[in-house]
mmCIF file of C-alpha atoms and ligand atoms in Angstrom:
data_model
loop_
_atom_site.group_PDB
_atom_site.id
_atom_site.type_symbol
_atom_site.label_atom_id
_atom_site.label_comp_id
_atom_site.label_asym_id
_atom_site.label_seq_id
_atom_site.Cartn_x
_atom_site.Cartn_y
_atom_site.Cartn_z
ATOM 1 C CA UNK A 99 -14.042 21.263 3.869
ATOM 2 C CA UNK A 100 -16.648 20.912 6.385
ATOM 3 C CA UNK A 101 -15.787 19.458 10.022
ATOM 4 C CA UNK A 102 -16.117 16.484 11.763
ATOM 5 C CA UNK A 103 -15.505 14.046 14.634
ATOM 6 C CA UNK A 104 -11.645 14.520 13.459
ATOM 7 C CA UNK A 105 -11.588 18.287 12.669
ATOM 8 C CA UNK A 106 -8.217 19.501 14.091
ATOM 9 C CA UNK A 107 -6.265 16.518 14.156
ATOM 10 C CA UNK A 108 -3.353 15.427 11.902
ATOM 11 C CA UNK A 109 -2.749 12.031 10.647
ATOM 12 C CA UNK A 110 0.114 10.290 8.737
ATOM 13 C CA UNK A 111 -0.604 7.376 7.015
ATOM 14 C CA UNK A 112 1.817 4.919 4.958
ATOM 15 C CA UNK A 113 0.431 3.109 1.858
ATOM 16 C CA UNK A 114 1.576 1.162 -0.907
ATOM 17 C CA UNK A 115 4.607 -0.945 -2.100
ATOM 18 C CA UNK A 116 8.472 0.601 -1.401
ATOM 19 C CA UNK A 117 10.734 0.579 -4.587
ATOM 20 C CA UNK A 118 14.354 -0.304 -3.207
ATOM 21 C CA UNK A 119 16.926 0.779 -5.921
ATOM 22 C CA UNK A 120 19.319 -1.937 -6.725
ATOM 23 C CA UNK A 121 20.907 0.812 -10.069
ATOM 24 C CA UNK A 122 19.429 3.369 -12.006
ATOM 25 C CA UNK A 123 16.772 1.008 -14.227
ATOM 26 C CA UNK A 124 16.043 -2.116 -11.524
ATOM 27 C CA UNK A 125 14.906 -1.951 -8.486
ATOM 28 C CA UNK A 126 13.542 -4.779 -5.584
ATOM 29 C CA UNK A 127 9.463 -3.819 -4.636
ATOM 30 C CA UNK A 128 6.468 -5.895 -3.558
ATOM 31 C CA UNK A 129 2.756 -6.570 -4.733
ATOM 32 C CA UNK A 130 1.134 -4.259 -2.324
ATOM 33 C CA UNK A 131 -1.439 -2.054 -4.105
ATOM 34 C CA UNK A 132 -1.741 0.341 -1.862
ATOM 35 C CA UNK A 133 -5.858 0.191 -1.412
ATOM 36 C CA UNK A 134 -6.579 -0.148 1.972
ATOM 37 C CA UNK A 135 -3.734 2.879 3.173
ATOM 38 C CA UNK A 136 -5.408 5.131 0.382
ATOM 39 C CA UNK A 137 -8.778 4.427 1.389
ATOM 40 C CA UNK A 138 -7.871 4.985 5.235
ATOM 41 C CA UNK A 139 -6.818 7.885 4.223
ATOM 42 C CA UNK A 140 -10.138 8.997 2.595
ATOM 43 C CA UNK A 141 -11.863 7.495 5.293
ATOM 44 C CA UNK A 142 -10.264 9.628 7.789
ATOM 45 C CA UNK A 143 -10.277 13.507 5.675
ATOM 46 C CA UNK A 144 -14.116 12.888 5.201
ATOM 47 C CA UNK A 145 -13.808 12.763 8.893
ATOM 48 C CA UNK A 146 -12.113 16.062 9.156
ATOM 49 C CA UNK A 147 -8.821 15.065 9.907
ATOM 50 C CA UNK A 148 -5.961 16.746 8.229
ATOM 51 C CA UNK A 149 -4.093 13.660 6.638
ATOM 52 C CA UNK A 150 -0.954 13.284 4.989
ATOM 53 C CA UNK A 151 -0.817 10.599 3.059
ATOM 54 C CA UNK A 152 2.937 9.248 2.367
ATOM 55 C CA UNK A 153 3.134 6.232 -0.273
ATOM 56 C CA UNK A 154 5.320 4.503 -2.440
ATOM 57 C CA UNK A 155 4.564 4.141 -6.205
ATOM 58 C CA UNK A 156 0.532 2.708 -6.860
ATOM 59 C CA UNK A 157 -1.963 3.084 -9.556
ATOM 60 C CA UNK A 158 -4.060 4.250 -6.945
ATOM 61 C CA UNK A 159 -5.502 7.765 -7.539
ATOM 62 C CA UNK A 160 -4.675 10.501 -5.409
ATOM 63 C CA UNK A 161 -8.189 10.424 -2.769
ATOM 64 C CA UNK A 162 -9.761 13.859 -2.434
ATOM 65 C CA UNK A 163 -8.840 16.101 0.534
ATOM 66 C CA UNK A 164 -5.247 14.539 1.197
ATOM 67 C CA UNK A 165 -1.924 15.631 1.131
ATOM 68 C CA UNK A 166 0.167 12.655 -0.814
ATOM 69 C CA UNK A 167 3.740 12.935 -0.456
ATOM 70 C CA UNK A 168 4.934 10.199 -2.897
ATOM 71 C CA UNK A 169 8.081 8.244 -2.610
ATOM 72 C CA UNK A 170 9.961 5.498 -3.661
ATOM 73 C CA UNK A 171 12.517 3.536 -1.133
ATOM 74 C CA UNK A 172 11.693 2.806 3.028
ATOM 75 C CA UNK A 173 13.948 5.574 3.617
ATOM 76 C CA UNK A 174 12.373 8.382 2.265
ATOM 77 C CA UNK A 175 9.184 6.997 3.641
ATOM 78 C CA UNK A 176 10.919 7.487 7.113
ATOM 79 C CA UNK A 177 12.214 10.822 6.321
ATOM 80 C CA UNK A 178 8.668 12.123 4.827
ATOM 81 C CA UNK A 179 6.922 11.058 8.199
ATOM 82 C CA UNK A 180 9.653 12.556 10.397
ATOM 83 C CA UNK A 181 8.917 15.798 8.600
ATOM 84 C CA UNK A 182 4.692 15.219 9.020
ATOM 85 C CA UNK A 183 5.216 14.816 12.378
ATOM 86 C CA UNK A 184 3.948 15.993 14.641
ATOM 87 C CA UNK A 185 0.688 13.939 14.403
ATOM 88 C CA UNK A 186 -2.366 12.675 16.980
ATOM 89 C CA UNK A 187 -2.292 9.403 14.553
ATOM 90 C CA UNK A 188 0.142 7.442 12.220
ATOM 91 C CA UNK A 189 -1.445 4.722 10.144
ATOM 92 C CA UNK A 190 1.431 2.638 9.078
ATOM 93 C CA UNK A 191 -0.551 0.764 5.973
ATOM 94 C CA UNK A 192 2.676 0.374 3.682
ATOM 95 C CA UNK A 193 4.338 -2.824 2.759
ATOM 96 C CA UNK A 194 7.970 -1.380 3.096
ATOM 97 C CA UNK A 195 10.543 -3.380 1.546
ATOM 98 C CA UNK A 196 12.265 -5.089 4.812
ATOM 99 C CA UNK A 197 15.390 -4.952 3.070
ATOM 100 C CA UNK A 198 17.732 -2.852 0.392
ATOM 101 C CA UNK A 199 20.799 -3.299 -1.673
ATOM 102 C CA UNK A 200 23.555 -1.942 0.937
ATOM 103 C CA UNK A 201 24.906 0.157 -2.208
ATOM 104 C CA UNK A 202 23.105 1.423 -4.717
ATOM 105 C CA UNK A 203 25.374 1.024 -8.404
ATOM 106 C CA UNK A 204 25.307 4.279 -10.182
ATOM 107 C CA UNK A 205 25.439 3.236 -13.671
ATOM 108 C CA UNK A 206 23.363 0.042 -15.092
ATOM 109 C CA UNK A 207 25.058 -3.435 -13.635
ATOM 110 C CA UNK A 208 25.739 -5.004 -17.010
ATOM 111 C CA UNK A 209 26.016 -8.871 -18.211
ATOM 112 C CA UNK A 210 29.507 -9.370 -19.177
ATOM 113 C CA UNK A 211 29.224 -12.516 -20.662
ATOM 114 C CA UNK A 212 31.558 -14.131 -18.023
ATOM 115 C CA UNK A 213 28.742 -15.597 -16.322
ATOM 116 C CA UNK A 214 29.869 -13.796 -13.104
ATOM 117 C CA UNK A 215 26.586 -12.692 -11.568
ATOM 118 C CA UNK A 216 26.358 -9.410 -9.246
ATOM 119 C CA UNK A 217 26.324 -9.949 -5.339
ATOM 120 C CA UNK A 218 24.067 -7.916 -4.133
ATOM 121 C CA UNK A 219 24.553 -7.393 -0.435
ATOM 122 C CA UNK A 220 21.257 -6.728 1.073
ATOM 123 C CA UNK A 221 20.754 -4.108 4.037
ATOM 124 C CA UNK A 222 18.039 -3.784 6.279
ATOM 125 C CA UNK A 223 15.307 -0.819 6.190
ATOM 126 C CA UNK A 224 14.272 1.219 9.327
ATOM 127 C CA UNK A 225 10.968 -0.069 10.505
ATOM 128 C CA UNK A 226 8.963 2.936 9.956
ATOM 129 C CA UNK A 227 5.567 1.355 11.962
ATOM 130 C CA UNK A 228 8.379 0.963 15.512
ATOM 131 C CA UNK A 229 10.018 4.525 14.656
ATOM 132 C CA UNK A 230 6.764 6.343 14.980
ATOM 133 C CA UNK A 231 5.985 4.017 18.611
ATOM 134 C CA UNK A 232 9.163 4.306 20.034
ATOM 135 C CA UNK A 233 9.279 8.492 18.605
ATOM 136 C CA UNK A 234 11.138 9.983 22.133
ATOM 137 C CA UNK A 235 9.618 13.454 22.137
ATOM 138 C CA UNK A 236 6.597 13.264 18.783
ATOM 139 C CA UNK A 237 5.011 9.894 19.308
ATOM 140 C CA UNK A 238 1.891 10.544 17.841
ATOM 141 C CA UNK A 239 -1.339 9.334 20.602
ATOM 142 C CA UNK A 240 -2.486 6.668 18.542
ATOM 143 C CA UNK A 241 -0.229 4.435 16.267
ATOM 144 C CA UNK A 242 -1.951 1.789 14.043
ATOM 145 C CA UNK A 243 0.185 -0.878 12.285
ATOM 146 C CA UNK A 244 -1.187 -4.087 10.050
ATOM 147 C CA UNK A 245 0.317 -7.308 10.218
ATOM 148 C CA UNK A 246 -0.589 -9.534 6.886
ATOM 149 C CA UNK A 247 -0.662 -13.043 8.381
ATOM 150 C CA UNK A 248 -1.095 -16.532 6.413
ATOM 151 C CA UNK A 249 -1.375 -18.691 9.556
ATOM 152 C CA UNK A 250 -1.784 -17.862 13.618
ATOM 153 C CA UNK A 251 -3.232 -14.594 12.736
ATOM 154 C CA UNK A 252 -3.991 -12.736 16.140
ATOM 155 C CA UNK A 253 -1.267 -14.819 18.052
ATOM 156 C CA UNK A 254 1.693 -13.392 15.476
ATOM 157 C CA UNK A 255 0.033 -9.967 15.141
ATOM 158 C CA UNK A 256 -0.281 -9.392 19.214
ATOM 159 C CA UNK A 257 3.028 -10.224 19.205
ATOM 160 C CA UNK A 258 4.005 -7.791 16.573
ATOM 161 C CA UNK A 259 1.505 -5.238 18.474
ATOM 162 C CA UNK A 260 3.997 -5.476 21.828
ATOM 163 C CA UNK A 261 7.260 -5.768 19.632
ATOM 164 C CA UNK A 262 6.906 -2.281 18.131
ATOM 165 C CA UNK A 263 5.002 -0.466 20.697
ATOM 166 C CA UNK A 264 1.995 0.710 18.389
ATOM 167 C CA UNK A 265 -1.601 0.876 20.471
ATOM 168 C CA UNK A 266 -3.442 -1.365 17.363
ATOM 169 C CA UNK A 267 -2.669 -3.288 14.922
ATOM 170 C CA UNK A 268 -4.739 -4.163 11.981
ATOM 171 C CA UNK A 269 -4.644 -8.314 11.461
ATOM 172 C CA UNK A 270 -5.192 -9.256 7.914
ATOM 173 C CA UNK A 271 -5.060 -12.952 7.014
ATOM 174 C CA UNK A 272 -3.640 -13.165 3.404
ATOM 175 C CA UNK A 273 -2.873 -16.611 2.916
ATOM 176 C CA UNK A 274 -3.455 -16.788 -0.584
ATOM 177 C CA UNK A 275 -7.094 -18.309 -0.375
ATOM 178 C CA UNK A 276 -7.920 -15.490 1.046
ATOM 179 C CA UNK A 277 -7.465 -13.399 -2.143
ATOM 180 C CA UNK A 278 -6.619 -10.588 -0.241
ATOM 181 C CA UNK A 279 -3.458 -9.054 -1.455
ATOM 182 C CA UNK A 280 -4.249 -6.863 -4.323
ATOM 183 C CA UNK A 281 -7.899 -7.675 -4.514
ATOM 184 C CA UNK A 282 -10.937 -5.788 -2.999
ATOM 185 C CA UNK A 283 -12.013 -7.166 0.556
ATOM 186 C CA UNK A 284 -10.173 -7.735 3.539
ATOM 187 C CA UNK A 285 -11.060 -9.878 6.684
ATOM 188 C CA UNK A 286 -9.490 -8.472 9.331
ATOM 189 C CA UNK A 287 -8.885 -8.307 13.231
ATOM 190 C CA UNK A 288 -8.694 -5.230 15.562
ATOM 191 C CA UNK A 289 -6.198 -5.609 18.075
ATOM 192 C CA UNK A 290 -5.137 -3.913 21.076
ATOM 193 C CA UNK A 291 -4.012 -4.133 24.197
ATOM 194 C CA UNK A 292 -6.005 -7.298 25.965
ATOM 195 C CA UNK A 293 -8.801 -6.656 23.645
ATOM 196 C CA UNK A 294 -9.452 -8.247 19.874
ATOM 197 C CA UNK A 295 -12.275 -7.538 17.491
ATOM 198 C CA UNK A 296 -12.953 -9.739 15.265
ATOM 199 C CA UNK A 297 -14.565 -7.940 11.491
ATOM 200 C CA UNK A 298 -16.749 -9.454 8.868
ATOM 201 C CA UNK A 299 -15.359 -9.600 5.296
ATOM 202 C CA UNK A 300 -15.379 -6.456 4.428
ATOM 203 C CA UNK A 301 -14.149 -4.046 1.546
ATOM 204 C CA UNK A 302 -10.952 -2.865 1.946
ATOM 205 C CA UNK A 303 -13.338 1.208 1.796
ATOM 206 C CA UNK A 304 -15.919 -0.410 4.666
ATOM 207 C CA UNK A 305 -12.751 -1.565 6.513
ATOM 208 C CA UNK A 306 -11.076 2.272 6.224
ATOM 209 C CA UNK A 307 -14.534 3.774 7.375
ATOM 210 C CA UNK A 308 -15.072 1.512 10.016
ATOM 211 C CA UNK A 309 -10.971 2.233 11.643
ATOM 212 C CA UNK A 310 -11.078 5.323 10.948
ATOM 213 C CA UNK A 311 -14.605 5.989 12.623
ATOM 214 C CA UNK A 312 -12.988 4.198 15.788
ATOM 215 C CA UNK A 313 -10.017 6.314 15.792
ATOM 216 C CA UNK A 314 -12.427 9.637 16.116
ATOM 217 C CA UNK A 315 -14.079 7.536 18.985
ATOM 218 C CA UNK A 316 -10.845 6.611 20.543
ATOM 219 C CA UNK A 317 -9.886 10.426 19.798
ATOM 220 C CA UNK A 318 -13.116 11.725 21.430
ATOM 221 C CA UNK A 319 -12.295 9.144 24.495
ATOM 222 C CA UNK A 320 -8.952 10.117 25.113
ATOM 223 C CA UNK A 321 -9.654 13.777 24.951
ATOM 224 C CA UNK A 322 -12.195 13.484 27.857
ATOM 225 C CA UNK A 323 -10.247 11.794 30.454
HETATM 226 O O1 C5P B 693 7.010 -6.532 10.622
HETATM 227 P P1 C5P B 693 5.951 -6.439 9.606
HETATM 228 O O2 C5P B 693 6.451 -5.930 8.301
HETATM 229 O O3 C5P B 693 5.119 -7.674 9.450
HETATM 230 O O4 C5P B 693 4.939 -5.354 10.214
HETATM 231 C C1 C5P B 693 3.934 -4.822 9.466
HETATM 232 C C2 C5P B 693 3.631 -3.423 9.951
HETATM 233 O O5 C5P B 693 4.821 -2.683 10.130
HETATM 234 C C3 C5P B 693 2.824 -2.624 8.958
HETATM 235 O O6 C5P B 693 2.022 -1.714 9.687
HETATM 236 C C4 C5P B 693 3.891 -1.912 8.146
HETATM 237 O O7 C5P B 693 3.405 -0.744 7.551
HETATM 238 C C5 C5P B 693 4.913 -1.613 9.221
HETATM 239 N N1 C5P B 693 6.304 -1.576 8.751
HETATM 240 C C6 C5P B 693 6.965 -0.353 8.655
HETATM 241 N N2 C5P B 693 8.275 -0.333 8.286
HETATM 242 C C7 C5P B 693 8.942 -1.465 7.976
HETATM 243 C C8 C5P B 693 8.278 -2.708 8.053
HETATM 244 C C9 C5P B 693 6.955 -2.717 8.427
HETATM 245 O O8 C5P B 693 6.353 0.687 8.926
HETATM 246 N N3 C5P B 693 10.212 -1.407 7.609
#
């Protein structure tokens, strides 16, 4: 562990799918892979920064340096951040389920032939991303969110930017052209308040080095004014 631009400061960042129990063997999750919040998290511990890195079930290996807290539904995402905080920077990368089953059945739902199916009433999950931004007394300083976009792009995600109160968010267009969701490269927007940078296509590793090397800029900024 040498030091860095980010030596000192703590980071949380979110990756991967959420698993949202519906009984003990099924459960409702998503195709995230969890690639660019793992690699943002590598990005910013070879910076120095002291990351934890909180994500839902991948195939993604564990990146050097990091401390992974892994979990399974939106809540316990919630509840492992709370407990990381506090933090100078939450990355919210994850792709957490927007909704659960209200009531989790404790034994296996079984087919009893009646055709009767189960009615699953759905509930919805805290927004972990708006949590952190609107956090009364451990906001971290900088709070990054994504928005995955298949049409408008920067209009929907500067709305989404002002809706939960983060400072960026992270535009990805994934309409499925795109080949973004589960592959290797993302092309992607940085936006923040009355400002939007527009990135090449990029790997989803060049994309984590190049936010995360702004963050330690925005870090150094911040810390002399
Ligand atoms: O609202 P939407 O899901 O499109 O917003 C995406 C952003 O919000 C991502 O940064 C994602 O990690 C975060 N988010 C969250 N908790 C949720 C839903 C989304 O942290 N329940």
């Amino acid at each position: 562990t040498g030091s860095g631009p980010l030596t000192g400061k703590k980071a949380i960042v979110t990756s991967g799918p959420t698993h949202e129990p519906i009984d003990p063997v099924r459960y409702i999750a998503n195709r995230s892979s969890g690639k660019q919040g793992h690699a943002i998290a590598a990005s910013l511990a070879k910076l120095g920064c002291d990351v934890t890195l909180v994500s839902g079930p991948t195939q993604e290996p564990a990146p050097n340096g990091v401390d992974l807290i892994k979990i399974e539904s939106a809540r316990d995402m919630l509840q492992a951040c709370e407990n990381a905080l506090p933090a100078d920077i939450a990355v919210c990368a994850a792709a957490v389920a927007d909704w659960r089953v209200d009531i989790e059945a404790d034994q296996k739902l079984k087919k009893d032939g009646s055709g009767q199916m189960p009615d699953l009433k759905l509930a919805e999950n805290p927004d972990i991303l708006a949590t952190l931004s609107q956090h009364k007394d451990k906001r971290p300083s900088l709070v990054v969110g994504f928005a995955a976009e298949t049409e408008k792009v920067i209009e929907h995600a500067t709305a989404k930017r002002e809706r939960k109160n983060c400072d960026w968010i992270v535009a990805n267009d994934v309409s499925p052209s795109t080949g973004t969701f589960g592959g290797n490269e993302n092309t992607v927007h940085l936006i923040a308040k009355n400002q939007c940078e527009d990135w090449p296509r990029l790997c989803k590793s060049e994309v984590a080095d190049r936010l995360a090397q702004k963050i330690a800029d925005h870090m150094k900024e911040d810390q002399e004014h």
